[in-house]
Amino acid sequence: MKKVLKIILFTILTPIVLVALYLFSAWGLSRISVAAEPSANNNIPMYILTNGVHTDLVVPVRNAQIDWSKSILFENTIGRDTKAQWIAFGWGDKGFYLETPTWADLKFSTAFKAATGLSTAAIHATYYHGLREGKDCIRTSIDSARYARLIAYIQQSFRRDSNGQIMHIVTNANYGRTDAFYEAKGSYSLFHTCNTWANNGLKACGQRACLWTPFDKGIFYQYRQ
């Protein structure tokens, strides 16, 4: 009987301990800062945006270095609005993006694949006319050299066809009239989430970031200090 009770107790406590360890690690490591690289000419604006769960990196649609609309086509959006000034990039689990419009639609298979890294990824690109700074939208700036590194980071996250072209995902799962989905490299997991991708992007271009975070709260904690 004691052996049975030990097995039951172990079965119950193990997932609780693992979840607690995960959350404690996420909290602790997200509080450790990766400092921004010093620069005397941060003349390119960008935003860090969250919907409360997921972080996007937002950059100008075009400047002297790149015109994103030449590869992330306006015509891939429902609205086809060519007047947008900003484009937001978010990386995440393809199943969540395309099959889970609300939490009520979440399937166990989708969650299991996402948690374990068994699914594929997508990039969600959204055009904006403008953004307003607030608790969920932080404006910062970088110089051209560091922006070049961010461009490379984002471009390298896309999967491409045999001709080297970014692969648009044709779907009715768009969130609105100004967004579209694209095939992406990698796979989502508990240890590499949409927010981990954004945080790594900030590291790649020499901006303030967390040592590691799976949550948007870690990134925004760093920018509210």
Short mmCIF file of C-alpha atoms in Angstrom, two decimals, residues 78 96-101 124 170-176 179 181:
data_model
loop_
_atom_site.label_atom_id
_atom_site.label_comp_id
_atom_site.label_asym_id
_atom_site.label_seq_id
_atom_site.Cartn_x
_atom_site.Cartn_y
_atom_site.Cartn_z
CA ILE A 78 -6.98 41.57 -47.29
CA PHE A 96 -1.69 28.34 -32.89
CA TYR A 97 -1.63 31.04 -35.54
CA LEU A 98 -3.84 29.32 -38.10
CA GLU A 99 -6.07 26.97 -36.10
CA THR A 100 -6.64 28.76 -32.79
CA PRO A 101 -8.43 32.09 -33.28
CA HIS A 124 2.88 36.84 -38.71
CA VAL A 170 -2.74 31.45 -48.12
CA THR A 171 -5.35 31.24 -45.35
CA ASN A 172 -8.59 32.71 -44.05
CA ALA A 173 -7.12 32.88 -40.55
CA ASN A 174 -5.94 36.49 -40.89
CA TYR A 175 -6.50 38.58 -37.76
CA GLY A 176 -7.65 41.64 -39.72
CA ASP A 179 -1.81 41.08 -41.82
CA PHE A 181 1.25 34.69 -42.52
#
